[in-house]
Amino acid sequence: MANPKTSPKTQQEAMAIAKATQKPGQTKEQTKLIAAGIQKGIEQYKKQHKAKARERDKAQKKRQKAKATQVETAPSVAPDTTAEVTHIETHAPSKLPWILLALSWVGFIAYFLSQ
């Protein structure tokens, strides 16, 4: 049961679980074998958990790196074009209706004066 890679905490957990599920008439050797199996299961679970955590970290770093490159490239192109578009949209549409209104009034006045 004493594996050099296994932590004492894992060994204690495995033995506690084995003793908790011990059947009447079960020998100490059988309990130790069961504890060894439980210990292997705990170790395997921890290995899988660490591997999944590494994969999540790698994926998160990739997302952060992609997001950082997006943020770096976007501001150099976007502000110039958006500034021009908003400048055109805010000034041209607000003047156009007034110009058309003035022209229509001039047209109406000229029509009535000509009659």
mmCIF file of C-alpha atoms in Angstrom:
data_model
loop_
_atom_site.group_PDB
_atom_site.id
_atom_site.type_symbol
_atom_site.label_atom_id
_atom_site.label_comp_id
_atom_site.label_asym_id
_atom_site.label_seq_id
_atom_site.Cartn_x
_atom_site.Cartn_y
_atom_site.Cartn_z
ATOM 1 C CA MET A 1 0.000 0.000 0.000
ATOM 2 C CA ALA A 2 2.875 2.401 0.647
ATOM 3 C CA ASN A 3 3.559 3.891 -2.758
ATOM 4 C CA PRO A 4 6.444 6.398 -2.775
ATOM 5 C CA LYS A 5 4.403 8.888 -4.869
ATOM 6 C CA THR A 6 1.352 8.687 -2.637
ATOM 7 C CA SER A 7 0.850 11.331 -0.007
ATOM 8 C CA PRO A 8 0.177 10.279 3.592
ATOM 9 C CA LYS A 9 -3.138 12.113 3.433
ATOM 10 C CA THR A 10 -4.274 9.965 0.506
ATOM 11 C CA GLN A 11 -3.169 6.835 2.336
ATOM 12 C CA GLN A 12 -5.134 7.886 5.429
ATOM 13 C CA GLU A 13 -8.229 8.677 3.362
ATOM 14 C CA ALA A 14 -8.068 5.308 1.620
ATOM 15 C CA MET A 15 -7.647 3.434 4.920
ATOM 16 C CA ALA A 16 -10.513 5.377 6.513
ATOM 17 C CA ILE A 17 -12.818 4.533 3.604
ATOM 18 C CA ALA A 18 -11.733 0.884 3.673
ATOM 19 C CA LYS A 19 -12.377 0.639 7.419
ATOM 20 C CA ALA A 20 -15.745 2.364 7.073
ATOM 21 C CA THR A 21 -16.891 -0.214 4.525
ATOM 22 C CA GLN A 22 -15.324 -3.169 6.338
ATOM 23 C CA LYS A 23 -17.530 -6.260 6.583
ATOM 24 C CA PRO A 24 -17.720 -8.436 9.698
ATOM 25 C CA GLY A 25 -15.097 -11.190 9.615
ATOM 26 C CA GLN A 26 -12.877 -9.339 7.155
ATOM 27 C CA THR A 27 -9.166 -9.731 7.875
ATOM 28 C CA LYS A 28 -6.688 -6.889 8.184
ATOM 29 C CA GLU A 29 -4.965 -8.049 4.984
ATOM 30 C CA GLN A 30 -8.207 -7.839 3.066
ATOM 31 C CA THR A 31 -8.839 -4.361 4.463
ATOM 32 C CA LYS A 32 -5.331 -3.315 3.407
ATOM 33 C CA LEU A 33 -5.937 -4.649 -0.115
ATOM 34 C CA ILE A 34 -9.204 -2.765 -0.325
ATOM 35 C CA ALA A 35 -7.456 0.381 0.945
ATOM 36 C CA ALA A 36 -4.783 -0.070 -1.751
ATOM 37 C CA GLY A 37 -7.484 -0.260 -4.437
ATOM 38 C CA ILE A 38 -9.210 2.815 -3.065
ATOM 39 C CA GLN A 39 -5.860 4.602 -2.934
ATOM 40 C CA LYS A 40 -5.216 3.790 -6.598
ATOM 41 C CA GLY A 41 -8.642 5.132 -7.448
ATOM 42 C CA ILE A 42 -7.980 8.360 -5.557
ATOM 43 C CA GLU A 43 -4.611 8.779 -7.285
ATOM 44 C CA GLN A 44 -6.143 8.155 -10.703
ATOM 45 C CA TYR A 45 -8.915 10.651 -9.974
ATOM 46 C CA LYS A 46 -6.374 13.273 -8.913
ATOM 47 C CA LYS A 47 -4.319 12.694 -12.086
ATOM 48 C CA GLN A 48 -7.401 13.099 -14.270
ATOM 49 C CA HIS A 49 -8.454 16.183 -12.334
ATOM 50 C CA LYS A 50 -5.007 17.760 -12.790
ATOM 51 C CA ALA A 51 -5.021 16.960 -16.518
ATOM 52 C CA LYS A 52 -8.447 18.556 -16.956
ATOM 53 C CA ALA A 53 -7.326 21.594 -14.980
ATOM 54 C CA ARG A 54 -4.254 21.962 -17.220
ATOM 55 C CA GLU A 55 -6.429 21.735 -20.330
ATOM 56 C CA ARG A 56 -8.810 24.362 -18.932
ATOM 57 C CA ASP A 57 -5.874 26.637 -18.132
ATOM 58 C CA LYS A 58 -4.456 26.213 -21.640
ATOM 59 C CA ALA A 59 -7.831 26.968 -23.209
ATOM 60 C CA GLN A 60 -8.290 30.006 -20.963
ATOM 61 C CA LYS A 61 -4.836 31.325 -21.854
ATOM 62 C CA LYS A 62 -5.621 30.842 -25.553
ATOM 63 C CA ARG A 63 -8.873 32.785 -25.183
ATOM 64 C CA GLN A 64 -7.122 35.565 -23.282
ATOM 65 C CA LYS A 65 -4.338 35.721 -25.859
ATOM 66 C CA ALA A 66 -6.845 35.843 -28.723
ATOM 67 C CA LYS A 67 -8.827 38.530 -26.930
ATOM 68 C CA ALA A 68 -5.663 40.550 -26.300
ATOM 69 C CA THR A 69 -4.660 40.380 -29.969
ATOM 70 C CA GLN A 70 -8.174 41.415 -30.986
ATOM 71 C CA VAL A 71 -8.049 44.396 -28.661
ATOM 72 C CA GLU A 72 -4.591 45.392 -29.901
ATOM 73 C CA THR A 73 -5.489 45.227 -33.598
ATOM 74 C CA ALA A 74 -9.006 46.661 -33.353
ATOM 75 C CA PRO A 75 -8.251 50.150 -31.965
ATOM 76 C CA SER A 76 -5.704 51.012 -34.668
ATOM 77 C CA VAL A 77 -8.278 50.574 -37.461
ATOM 78 C CA ALA A 78 -11.647 51.142 -35.845
ATOM 79 C CA PRO A 79 -11.452 54.631 -34.304
ATOM 80 C CA ASP A 80 -10.560 56.350 -37.596
ATOM 81 C CA THR A 81 -13.471 54.869 -39.519
ATOM 82 C CA THR A 82 -16.000 55.166 -36.710
ATOM 83 C CA ALA A 83 -15.052 58.791 -36.058
ATOM 84 C CA GLU A 84 -15.645 59.673 -39.702
ATOM 85 C CA VAL A 85 -18.931 57.801 -39.854
ATOM 86 C CA THR A 86 -20.313 59.376 -36.696
ATOM 87 C CA HIS A 87 -19.106 62.805 -37.840
ATOM 88 C CA ILE A 88 -20.925 62.444 -41.152
ATOM 89 C CA GLU A 89 -24.042 60.965 -39.615
ATOM 90 C CA THR A 90 -24.415 63.558 -36.892
ATOM 91 C CA HIS A 91 -23.889 66.689 -39.016
ATOM 92 C CA ALA A 92 -25.267 65.880 -42.459
ATOM 93 C CA PRO A 93 -28.698 64.526 -41.458
ATOM 94 C CA SER A 94 -29.335 67.351 -39.014
ATOM 95 C CA LYS A 95 -28.628 70.058 -41.673
ATOM 96 C CA LEU A 96 -30.439 68.391 -44.552
ATOM 97 C CA PRO A 97 -34.009 68.733 -43.183
ATOM 98 C CA TRP A 98 -33.436 72.405 -42.397
ATOM 99 C CA ILE A 99 -32.085 73.079 -45.864
ATOM 100 C CA LEU A 100 -35.073 71.312 -47.446
ATOM 101 C CA LEU A 101 -37.481 73.228 -45.218
ATOM 102 C CA ALA A 102 -35.925 76.563 -46.179
ATOM 103 C CA LEU A 103 -36.022 75.670 -49.886
ATOM 104 C CA SER A 104 -39.660 74.653 -49.662
ATOM 105 C CA TRP A 105 -40.596 77.960 -47.973
ATOM 106 C CA VAL A 106 -38.678 79.900 -50.603
ATOM 107 C CA GLY A 107 -40.528 77.898 -53.252
ATOM 108 C CA PHE A 108 -43.944 78.566 -51.652
ATOM 109 C CA ILE A 109 -43.236 82.297 -51.313
ATOM 110 C CA ALA A 110 -42.071 82.483 -54.939
ATOM 111 C CA TYR A 111 -45.181 80.628 -56.097
ATOM 112 C CA PHE A 112 -47.575 82.943 -54.203
ATOM 113 C CA LEU A 113 -45.727 86.095 -55.357
ATOM 114 C CA SER A 114 -45.869 85.012 -58.966
ATOM 115 C CA GLN A 115 -49.652 84.740 -58.861
#
